[in-house]
Short mmCIF file of C-alpha atoms and ligand atoms in Angstrom, two decimals:
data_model
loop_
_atom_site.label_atom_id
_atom_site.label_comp_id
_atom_site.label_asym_id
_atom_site.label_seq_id
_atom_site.Cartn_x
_atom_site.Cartn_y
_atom_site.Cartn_z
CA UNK A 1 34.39 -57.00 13.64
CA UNK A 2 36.24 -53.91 13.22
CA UNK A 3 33.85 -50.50 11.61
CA UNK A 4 35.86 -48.06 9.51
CA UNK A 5 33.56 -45.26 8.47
CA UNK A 6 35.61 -43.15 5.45
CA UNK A 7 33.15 -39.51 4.52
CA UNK A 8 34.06 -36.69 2.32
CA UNK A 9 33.06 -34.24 -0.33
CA UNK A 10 32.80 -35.83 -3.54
CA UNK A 11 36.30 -36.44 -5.36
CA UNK A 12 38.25 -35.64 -2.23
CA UNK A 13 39.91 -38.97 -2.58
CA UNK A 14 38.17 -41.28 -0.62
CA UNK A 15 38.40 -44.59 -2.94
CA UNK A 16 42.01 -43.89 -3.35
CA UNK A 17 42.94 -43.91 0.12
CA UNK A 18 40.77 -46.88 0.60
CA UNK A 19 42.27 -48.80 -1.94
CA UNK A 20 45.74 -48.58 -0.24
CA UNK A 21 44.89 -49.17 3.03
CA UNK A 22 42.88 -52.30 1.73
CA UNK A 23 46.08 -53.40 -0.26
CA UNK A 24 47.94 -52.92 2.90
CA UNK A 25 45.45 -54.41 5.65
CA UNK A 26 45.51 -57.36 3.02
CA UNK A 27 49.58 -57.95 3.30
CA UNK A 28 49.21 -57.51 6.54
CA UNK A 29 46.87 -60.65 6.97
CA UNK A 30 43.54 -59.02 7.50
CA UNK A 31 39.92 -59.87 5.87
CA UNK A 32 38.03 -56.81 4.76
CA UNK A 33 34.93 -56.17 3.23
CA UNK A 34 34.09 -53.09 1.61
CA UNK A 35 30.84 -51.30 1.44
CA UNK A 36 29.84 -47.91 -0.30
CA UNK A 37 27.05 -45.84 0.40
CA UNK A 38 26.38 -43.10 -2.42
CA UNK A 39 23.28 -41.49 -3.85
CA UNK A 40 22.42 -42.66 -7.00
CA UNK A 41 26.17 -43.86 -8.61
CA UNK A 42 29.00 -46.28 -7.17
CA UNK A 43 30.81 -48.01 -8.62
CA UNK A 44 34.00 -48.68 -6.13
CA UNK A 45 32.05 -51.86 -5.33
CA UNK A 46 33.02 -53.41 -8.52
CA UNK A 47 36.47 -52.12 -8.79
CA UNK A 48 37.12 -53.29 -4.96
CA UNK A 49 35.80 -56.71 -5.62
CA UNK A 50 38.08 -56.82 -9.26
CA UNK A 51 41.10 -56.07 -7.52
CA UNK A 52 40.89 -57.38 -4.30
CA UNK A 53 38.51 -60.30 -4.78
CA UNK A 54 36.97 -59.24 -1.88
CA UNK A 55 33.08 -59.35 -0.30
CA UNK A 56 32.00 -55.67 -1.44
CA UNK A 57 28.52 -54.27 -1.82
CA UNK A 58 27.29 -50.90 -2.61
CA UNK A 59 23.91 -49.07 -1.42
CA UNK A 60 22.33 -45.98 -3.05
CA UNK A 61 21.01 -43.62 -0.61
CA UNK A 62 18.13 -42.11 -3.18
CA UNK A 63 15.89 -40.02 -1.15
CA UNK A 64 17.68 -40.35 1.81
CA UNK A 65 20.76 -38.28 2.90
CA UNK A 66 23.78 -40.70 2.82
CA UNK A 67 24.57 -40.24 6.01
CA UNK A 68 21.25 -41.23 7.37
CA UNK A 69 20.83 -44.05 5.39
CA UNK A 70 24.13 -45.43 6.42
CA UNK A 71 22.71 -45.14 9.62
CA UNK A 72 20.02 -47.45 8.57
CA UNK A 73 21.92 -49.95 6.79
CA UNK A 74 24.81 -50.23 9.06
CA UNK A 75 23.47 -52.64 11.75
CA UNK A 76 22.86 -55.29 8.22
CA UNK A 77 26.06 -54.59 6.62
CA UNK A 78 28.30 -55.90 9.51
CA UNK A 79 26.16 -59.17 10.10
CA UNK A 80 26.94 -59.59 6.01
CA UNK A 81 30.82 -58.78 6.63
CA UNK A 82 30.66 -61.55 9.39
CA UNK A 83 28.68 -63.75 7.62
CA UNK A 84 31.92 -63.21 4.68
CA UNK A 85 34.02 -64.14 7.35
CA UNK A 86 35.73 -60.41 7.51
CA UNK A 87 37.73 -59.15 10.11
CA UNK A 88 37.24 -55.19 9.25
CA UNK A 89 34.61 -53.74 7.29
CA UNK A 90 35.56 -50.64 5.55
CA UNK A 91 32.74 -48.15 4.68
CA UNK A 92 32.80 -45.39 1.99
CA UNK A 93 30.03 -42.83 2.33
CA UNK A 94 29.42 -39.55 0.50
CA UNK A 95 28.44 -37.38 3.53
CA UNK A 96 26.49 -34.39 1.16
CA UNK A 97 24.15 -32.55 3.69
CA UNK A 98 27.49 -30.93 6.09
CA UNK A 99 24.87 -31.33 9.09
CA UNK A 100 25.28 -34.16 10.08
CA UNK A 101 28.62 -37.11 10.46
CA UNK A 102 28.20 -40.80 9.74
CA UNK A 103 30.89 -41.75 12.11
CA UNK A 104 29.66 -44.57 15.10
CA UNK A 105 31.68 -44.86 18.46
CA UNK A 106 33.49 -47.69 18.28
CA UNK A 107 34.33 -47.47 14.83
CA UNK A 108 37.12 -45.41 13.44
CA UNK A 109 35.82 -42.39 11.46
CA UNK A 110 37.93 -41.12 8.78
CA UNK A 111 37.44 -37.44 7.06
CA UNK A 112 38.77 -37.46 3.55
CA UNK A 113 39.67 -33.79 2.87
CA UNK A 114 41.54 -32.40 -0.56
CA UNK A 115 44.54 -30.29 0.21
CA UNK A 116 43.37 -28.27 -3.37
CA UNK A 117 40.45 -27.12 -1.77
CA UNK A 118 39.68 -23.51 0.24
CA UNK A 119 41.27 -22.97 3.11
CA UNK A 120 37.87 -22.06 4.31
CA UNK A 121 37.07 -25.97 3.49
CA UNK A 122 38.07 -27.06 7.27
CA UNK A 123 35.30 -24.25 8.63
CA UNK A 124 32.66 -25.42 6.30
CA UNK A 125 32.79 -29.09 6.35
CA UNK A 126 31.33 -29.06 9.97
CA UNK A 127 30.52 -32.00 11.78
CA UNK A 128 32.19 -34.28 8.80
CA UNK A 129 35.52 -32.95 10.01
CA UNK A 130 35.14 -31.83 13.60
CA UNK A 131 33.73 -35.95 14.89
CA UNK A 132 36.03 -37.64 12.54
CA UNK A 133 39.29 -39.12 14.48
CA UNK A 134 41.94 -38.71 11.94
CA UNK A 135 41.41 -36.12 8.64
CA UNK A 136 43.24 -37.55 5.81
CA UNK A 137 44.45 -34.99 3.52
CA UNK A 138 44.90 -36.04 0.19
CA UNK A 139 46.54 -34.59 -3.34
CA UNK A 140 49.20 -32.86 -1.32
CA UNK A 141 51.22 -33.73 -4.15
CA UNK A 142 49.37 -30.89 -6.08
CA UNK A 143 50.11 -28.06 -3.69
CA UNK A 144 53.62 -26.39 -2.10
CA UNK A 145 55.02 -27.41 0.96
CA UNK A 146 53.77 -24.62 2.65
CA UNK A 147 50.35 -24.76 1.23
CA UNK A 148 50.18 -28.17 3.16
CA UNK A 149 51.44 -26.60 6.36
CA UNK A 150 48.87 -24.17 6.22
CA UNK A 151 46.08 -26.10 5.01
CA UNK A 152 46.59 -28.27 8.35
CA UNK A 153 46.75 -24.80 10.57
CA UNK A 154 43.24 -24.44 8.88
CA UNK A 155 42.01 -28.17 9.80
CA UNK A 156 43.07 -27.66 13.55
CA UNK A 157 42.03 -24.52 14.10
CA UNK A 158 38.77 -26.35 12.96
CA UNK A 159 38.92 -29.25 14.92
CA UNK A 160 41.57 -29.29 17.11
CA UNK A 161 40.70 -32.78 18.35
CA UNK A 162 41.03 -34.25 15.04
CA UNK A 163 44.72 -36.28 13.72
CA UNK A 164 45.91 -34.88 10.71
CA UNK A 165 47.68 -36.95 8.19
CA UNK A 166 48.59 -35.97 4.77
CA UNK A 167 48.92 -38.69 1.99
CA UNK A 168 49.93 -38.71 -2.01
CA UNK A 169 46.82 -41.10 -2.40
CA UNK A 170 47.64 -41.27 -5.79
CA UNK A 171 51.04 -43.98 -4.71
CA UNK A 172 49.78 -44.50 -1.07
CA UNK A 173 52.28 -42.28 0.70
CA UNK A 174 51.51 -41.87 3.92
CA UNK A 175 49.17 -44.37 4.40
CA UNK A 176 50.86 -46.72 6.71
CA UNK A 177 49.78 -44.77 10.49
CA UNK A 178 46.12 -45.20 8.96
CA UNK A 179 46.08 -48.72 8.77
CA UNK A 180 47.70 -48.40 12.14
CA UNK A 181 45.01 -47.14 13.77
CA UNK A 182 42.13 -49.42 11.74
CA UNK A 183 44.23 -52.51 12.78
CA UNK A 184 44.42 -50.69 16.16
CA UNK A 185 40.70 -50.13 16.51
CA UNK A 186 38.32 -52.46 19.28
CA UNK A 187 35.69 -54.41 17.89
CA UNK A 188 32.76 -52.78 17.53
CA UNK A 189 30.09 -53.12 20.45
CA UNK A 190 26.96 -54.97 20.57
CA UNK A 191 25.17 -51.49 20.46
CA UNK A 192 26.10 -48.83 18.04
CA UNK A 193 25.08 -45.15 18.54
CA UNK A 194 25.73 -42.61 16.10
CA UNK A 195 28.74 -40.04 16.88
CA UNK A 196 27.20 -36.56 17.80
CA UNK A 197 23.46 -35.29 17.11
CA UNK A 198 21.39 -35.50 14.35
CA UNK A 199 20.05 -32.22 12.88
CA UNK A 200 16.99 -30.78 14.23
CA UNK A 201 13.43 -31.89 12.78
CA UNK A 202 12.37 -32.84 9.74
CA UNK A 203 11.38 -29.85 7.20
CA UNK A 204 7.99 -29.73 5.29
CA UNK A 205 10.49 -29.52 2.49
CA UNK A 206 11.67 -32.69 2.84
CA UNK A 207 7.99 -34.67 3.08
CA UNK A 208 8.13 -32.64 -0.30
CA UNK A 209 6.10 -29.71 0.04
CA UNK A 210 7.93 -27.46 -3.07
CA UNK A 211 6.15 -23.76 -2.40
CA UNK A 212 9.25 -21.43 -1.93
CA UNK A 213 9.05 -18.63 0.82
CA UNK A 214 9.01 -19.34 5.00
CA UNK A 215 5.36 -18.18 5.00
CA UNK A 216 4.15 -21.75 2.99
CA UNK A 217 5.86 -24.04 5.64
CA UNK A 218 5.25 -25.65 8.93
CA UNK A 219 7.23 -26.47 11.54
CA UNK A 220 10.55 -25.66 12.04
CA UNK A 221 11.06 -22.55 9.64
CA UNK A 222 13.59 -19.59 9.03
CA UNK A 223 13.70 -16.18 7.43
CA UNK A 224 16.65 -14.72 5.81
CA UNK A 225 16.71 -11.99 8.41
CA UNK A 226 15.83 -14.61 11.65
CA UNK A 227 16.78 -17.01 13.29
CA UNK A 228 15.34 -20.64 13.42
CA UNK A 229 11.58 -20.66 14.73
CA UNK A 230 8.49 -22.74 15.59
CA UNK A 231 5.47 -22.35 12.73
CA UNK A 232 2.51 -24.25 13.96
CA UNK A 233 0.47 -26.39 16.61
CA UNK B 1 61.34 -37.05 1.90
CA UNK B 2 61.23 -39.57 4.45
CA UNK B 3 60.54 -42.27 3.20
CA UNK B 4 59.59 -45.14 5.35
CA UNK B 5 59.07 -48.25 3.31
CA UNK B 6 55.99 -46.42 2.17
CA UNK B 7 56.81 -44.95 -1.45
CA UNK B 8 56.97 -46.91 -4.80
CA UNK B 9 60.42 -47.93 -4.28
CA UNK B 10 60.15 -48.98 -0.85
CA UNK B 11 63.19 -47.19 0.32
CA UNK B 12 63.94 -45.90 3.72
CA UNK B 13 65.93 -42.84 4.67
CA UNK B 14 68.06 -42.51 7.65
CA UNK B 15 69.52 -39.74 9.72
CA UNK B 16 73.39 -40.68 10.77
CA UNK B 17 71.71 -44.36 9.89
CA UNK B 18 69.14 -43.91 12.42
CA UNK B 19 65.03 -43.79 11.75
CA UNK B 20 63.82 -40.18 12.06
CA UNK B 21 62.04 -39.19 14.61
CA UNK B 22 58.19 -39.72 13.65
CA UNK B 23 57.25 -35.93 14.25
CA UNK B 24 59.25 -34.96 10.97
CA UNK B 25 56.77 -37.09 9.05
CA UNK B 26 53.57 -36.81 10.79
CA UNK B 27 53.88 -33.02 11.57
CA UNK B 28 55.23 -30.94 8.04
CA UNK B 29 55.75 -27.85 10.23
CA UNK B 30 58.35 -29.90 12.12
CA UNK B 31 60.20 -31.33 9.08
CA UNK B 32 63.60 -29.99 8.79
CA UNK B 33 63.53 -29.58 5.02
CA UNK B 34 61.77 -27.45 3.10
CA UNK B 35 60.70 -28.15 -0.10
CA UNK B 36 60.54 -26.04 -2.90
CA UNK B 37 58.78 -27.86 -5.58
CA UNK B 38 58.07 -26.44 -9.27
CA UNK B 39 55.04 -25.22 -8.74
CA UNK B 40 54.38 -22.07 -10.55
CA UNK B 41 50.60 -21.10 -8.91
CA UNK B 42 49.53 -21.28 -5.60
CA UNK B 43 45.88 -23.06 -5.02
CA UNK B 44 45.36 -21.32 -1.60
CA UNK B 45 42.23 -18.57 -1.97
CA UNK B 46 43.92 -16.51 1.16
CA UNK B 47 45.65 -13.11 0.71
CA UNK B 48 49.65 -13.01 0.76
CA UNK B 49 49.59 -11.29 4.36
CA UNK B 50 47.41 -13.69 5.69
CA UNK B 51 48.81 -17.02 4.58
CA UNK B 52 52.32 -15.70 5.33
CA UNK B 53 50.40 -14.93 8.74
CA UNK B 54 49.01 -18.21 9.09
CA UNK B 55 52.70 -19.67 8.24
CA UNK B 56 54.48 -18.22 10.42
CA UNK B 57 52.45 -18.81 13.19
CA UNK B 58 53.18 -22.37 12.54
CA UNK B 59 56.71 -22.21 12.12
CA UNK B 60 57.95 -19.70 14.87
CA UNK B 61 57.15 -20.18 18.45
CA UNK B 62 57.06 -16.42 19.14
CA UNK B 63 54.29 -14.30 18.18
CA UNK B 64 55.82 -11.28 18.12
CA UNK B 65 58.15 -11.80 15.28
CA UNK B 66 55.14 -13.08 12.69
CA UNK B 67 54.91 -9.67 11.32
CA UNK B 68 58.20 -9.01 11.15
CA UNK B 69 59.01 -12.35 9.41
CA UNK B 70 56.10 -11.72 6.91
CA UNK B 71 57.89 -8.41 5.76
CA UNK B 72 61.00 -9.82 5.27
CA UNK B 73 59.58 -12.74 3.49
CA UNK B 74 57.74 -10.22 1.39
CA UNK B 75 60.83 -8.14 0.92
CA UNK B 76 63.25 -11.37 0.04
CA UNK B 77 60.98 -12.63 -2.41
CA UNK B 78 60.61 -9.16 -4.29
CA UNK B 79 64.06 -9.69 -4.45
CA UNK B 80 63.62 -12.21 -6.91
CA UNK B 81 61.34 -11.23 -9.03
CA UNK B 82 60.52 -8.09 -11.62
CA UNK B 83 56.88 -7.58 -10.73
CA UNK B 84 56.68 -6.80 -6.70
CA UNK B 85 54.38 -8.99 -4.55
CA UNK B 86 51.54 -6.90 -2.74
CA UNK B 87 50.32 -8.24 0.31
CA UNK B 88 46.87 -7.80 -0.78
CA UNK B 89 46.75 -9.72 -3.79
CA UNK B 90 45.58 -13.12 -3.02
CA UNK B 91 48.15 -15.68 -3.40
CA UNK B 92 46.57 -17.45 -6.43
CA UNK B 93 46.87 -14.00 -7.98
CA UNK B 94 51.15 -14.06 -7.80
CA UNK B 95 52.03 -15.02 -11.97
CA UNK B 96 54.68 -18.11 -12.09
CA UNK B 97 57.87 -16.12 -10.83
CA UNK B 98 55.61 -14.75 -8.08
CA UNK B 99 55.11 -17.41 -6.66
CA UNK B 100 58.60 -19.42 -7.01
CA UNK B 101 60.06 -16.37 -5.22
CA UNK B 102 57.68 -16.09 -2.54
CA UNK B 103 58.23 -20.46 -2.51
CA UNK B 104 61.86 -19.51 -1.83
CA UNK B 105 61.13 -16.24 0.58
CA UNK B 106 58.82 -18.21 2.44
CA UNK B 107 60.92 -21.43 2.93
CA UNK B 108 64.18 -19.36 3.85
CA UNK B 109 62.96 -16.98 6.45
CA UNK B 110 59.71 -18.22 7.64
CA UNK B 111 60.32 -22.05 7.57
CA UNK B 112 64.24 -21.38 8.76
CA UNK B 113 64.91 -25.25 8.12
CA UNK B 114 68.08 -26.15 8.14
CA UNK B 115 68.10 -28.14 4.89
CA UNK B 116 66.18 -26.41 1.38
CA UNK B 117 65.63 -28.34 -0.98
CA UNK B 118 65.07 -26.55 -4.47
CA UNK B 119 63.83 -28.14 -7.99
CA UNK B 120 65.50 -26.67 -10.55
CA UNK B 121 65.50 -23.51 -9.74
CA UNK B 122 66.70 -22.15 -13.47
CA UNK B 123 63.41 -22.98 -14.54
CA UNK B 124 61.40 -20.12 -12.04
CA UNK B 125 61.36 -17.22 -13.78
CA UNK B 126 63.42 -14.99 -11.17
CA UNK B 127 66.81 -13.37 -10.71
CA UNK B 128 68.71 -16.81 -10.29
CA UNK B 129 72.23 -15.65 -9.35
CA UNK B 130 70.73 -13.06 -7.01
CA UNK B 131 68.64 -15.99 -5.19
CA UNK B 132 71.79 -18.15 -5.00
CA UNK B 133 73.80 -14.81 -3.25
CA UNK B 134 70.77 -14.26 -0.95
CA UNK B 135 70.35 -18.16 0.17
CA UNK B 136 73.95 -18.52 0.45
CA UNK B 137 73.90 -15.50 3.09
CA UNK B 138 71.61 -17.31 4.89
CA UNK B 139 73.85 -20.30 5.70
CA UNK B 140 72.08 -23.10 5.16
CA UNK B 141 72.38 -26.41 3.10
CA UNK B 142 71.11 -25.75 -0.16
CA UNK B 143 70.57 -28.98 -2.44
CA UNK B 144 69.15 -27.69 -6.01
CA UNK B 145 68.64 -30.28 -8.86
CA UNK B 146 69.60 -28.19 -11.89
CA UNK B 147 70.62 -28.81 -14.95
CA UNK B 148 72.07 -25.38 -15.36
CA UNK B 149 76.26 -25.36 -15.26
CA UNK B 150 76.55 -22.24 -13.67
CA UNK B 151 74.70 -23.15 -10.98
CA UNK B 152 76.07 -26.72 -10.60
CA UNK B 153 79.55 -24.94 -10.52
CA UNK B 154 78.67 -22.69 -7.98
CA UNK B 155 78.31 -25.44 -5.15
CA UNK B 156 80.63 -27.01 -2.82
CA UNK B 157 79.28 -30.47 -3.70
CA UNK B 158 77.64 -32.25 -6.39
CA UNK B 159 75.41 -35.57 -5.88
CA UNK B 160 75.10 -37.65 -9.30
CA UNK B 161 72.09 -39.65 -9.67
CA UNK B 162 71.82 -42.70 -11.95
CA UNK B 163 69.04 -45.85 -11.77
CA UNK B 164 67.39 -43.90 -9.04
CA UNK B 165 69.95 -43.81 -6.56
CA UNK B 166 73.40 -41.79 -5.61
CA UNK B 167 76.24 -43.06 -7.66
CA UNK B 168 78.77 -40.38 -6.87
CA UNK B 169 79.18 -37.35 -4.60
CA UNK B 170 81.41 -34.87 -6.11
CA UNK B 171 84.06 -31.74 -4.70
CA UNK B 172 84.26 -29.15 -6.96
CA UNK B 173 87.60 -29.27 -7.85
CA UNK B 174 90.66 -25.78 -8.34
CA UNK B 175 90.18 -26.31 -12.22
CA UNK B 176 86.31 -26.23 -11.88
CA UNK B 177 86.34 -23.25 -9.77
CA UNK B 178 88.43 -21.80 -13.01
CA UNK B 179 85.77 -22.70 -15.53
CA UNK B 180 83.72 -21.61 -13.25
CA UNK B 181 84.78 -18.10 -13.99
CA UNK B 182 84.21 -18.10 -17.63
CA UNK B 183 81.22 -20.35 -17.56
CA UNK B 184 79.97 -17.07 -15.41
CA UNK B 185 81.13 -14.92 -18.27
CA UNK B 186 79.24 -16.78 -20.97
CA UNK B 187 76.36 -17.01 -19.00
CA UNK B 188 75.85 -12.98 -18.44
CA UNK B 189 76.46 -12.56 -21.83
CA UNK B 190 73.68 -15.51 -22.72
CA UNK B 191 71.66 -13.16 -20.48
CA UNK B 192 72.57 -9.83 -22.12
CA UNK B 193 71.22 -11.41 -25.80
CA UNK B 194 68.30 -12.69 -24.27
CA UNK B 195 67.62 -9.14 -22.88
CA UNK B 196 68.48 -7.34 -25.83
CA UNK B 197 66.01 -9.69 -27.89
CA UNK B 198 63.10 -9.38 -25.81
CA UNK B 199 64.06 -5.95 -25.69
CA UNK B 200 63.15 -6.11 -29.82
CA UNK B 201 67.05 -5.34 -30.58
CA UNK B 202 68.73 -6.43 -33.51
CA UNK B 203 72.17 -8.44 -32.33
CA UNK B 204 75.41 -8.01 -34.11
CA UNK B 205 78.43 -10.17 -34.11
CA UNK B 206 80.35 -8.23 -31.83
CA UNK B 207 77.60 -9.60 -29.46
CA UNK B 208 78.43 -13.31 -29.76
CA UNK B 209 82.38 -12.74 -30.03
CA UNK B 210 83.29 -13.71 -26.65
CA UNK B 211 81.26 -17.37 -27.17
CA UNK B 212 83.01 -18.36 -29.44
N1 GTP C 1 47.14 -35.84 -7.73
C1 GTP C 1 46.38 -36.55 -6.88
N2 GTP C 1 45.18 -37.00 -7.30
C2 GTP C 1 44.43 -37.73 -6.45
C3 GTP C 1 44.85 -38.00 -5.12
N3 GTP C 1 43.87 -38.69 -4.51
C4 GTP C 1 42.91 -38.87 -5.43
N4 GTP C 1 43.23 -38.30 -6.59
C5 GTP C 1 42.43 -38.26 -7.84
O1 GTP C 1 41.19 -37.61 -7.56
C6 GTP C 1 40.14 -38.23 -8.28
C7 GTP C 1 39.05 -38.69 -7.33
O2 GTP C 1 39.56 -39.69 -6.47
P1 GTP C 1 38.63 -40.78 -5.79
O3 GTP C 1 39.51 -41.62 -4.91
O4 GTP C 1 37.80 -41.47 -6.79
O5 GTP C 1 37.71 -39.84 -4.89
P2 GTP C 1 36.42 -40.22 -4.03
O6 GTP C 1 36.43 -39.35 -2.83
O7 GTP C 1 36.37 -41.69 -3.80
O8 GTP C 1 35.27 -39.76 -5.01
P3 GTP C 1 33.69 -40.12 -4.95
O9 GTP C 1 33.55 -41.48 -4.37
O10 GTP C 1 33.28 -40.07 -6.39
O11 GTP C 1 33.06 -39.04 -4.13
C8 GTP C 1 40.78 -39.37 -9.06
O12 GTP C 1 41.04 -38.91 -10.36
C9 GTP C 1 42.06 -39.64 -8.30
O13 GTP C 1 43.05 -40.20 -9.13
C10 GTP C 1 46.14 -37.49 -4.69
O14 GTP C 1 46.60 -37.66 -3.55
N5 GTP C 1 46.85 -36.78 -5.62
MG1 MG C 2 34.84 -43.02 -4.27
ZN1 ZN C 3 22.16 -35.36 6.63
#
């Protein structure tokens, strides 16, 4: 089984790309199965599985931070892609939080990035970007040549380590060196570890503790004017 | 632009019938061509001087001429158009000639591509003979796609496109270069009425006489 993890902002272009490289791994003799990981709306699942006929599934996050519950769900979703039968099992995730990267070694990640957006984008994205092994640039059919030129300066002085590829995702230009690289990719290992660290600690904020100010929490805490400290036993 | 089996129409194009090298595709900064599409606002939140900055750094290997090519990509663009450019101004502030003349600036001096490639460039909003006398100094292959006759007149070659493809490649001939001349002549004077009507003029018929 090959993993292909695909994260991004919202609307960046994620399905779109997807869809291509399906259409193409597909021609090119492959099985995929698709899942999607979202908060609390998806509906790529049904759209994959209309025009592909293939095994999809979707999974909303809810209380959890996509990323972290694609952690959880992972290890599941590739025994159902090989009990489908599938060769490659494509994963679209939201990625919301900027903290932390849903990417696994031994999978391919894939950062979906809008070539309409900032060009602070590539410094605020963080980890999303900067663990990903290719950044996919998408709508470059919106922007100027040297927009797109520039835009890319932005992504590598980001993440230097990161491929670049630009696509139209809109007709699937460009597309071709991605499914390259998925078709390219090892099969996963028998363990899976996340790409890169977590964020630190859980807040009382998130075991939903709703008083605003640093003085009403525990743990790790942080005041405008401070850094990050320890409040507590 | 080079296609590799990988746009709707599944075409390929060659160089002297060979595959490109793969660099002009998956680096932009290394494709010979620059495009100048029709865009008439930039989406990029920098400032003029620093995306020219930024640009330049890309496209020339030496650092010490990126200032000097952002001034004269500055200077060539306010060339082009009526309201100068100021470095300052963010580039989504540049109105819709702005920013086709800064396209063009930025694709002749700071890209330096041998090949430009400009979409009708009638329809920008600048000085359009004066960007055709500046480009041609700078002696490179132009290919506009225009459907303006004074500019189609003015080059050395015309491709005609039909169905999607090229169906004839065209030298201009000694009796175009002729109506070349009045074609010139009918377009300044196109360009004096439009000036004296948005001036708030009233024409007379001695203005139209030589159209007829
Ligand atoms: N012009 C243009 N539009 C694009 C391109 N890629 C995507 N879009 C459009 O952008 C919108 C969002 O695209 P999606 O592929 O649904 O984006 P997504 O990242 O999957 O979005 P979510 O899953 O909702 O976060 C759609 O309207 C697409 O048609 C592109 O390369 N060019
Ligand atoms: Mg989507
Ligand atoms: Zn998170």
């Amino acid at each position: 089984m090959k993993l292909v993890i695909c994260a991004g902002p919202a609307t960046t272009g994620k399905t779109s790309v997807l869809r291509h490289v399906t259409k193409k791994l597909l021609a090119a003799g492959e099985s995929v199965a698709f899942l999607k990981i979202d908060v609390q709306y998806a509906d790529e699942d049904e759209l994959f599985a209309r025009e592909f006929g293939i095994p999809t599934r979707k999974c909303y996050s809810g209380e959890l931070c996509p990323d972290h519950c694609s952690v959880m769900v992972l290890g599941d979703a590739l025994r159902w892609a090989e009990h489908q039968a599938c060769g490659i099992l494509l994963v679209e995730t939201a990625g919301l939080c900027l903290r932390c990267a849903p990417y696994a070694d031994g999978g391919l990640g894939i950062a979906v990035l809008e070539a309409t957006s900032g060009m602070n984008l590539p410094l605020k994205v963080g980890p999303i970007l900067s663990l990903a092994d290719i950044a996919v640039v998408t709508k470059i059919d919106l922007v100027s040549q040297a927009e797109r030129e520039v835009f890319r300066a932005r992504i590598q002085a980001a993440a230097p380590e990161v491929r670049v590829r630009e696509v139209n995702a809109l007709y699937g230009i460009g597309v071709d060196p991605l499914v390259e690289m998925i078709r390219n990719t090892p099969e996963v290992p028998a363990l899976l570890q996340l790409r890169g660290n977590p964020p630190v600690g859980t807040c009382t904020i998130c075991v939903g503790k709703k008083e605003i100010g640093w003085e009403k929490h525990f743990g790790v805490v942080r005041p405008l004017e401070n850094d990050l400290f320890y409040r507590g036993e | 632009m080079f296609a590799a089996g990988d746009t709707p129409t599944g075409r390929h194009v060659l160089i002297d019938g060979k595959i490109p090298p793969a660099v002009y595709r998956d680096n932009p900064s290394c494709n010979p061509i620059a495009l100048i599409t029709q865009h008439t606002n930039f989406l990029s939140d920098l400032s003029v001087r620093e995306f020219l900055r930024v640009h330049a750094g890309i496209r020339c290997p030496d650092p010490s001429q990126v200032e000097r090519l952002v001034h004269e990509s500055v200077e060539f663009a306010n060339q082009l158009t009526g309201e100068p450019i100021i470095m300052d101004n963010t580039m989504t502030e540049l109105s819709g000639g702005q920013t086709r003349a800064m396209l063009i600036a930025d694709a002749t001096i700071i890209c330096n591509t041998p090949i430009v490639l400009l979409d009708e460039v009638e329809n920008a909003g600048i000085h359009r003979t004066r960007a055709l006398e500046l480009l041609r100094k700078h002696r490179k292959i132009f290919i506009f796609v225009t459907h303006d006759p004074r500019i189609a007149l003015l080059s050395d070659y015309r491709l005609v496109l039909e169905g999607g493809c090229i169906t004839k490649v065209l030298t201009i001939t000694d009796e175009e270069k002729l109506c070349a001349v009045t074609v010139t002549r009918w377009d300044d004077m196109y360009t004096a009425l439009r000036e004296k009507i948005r001036l708030g003029r009233t024409l007379n018929l001695s203005d139209v006489e030589g159209l007829a």
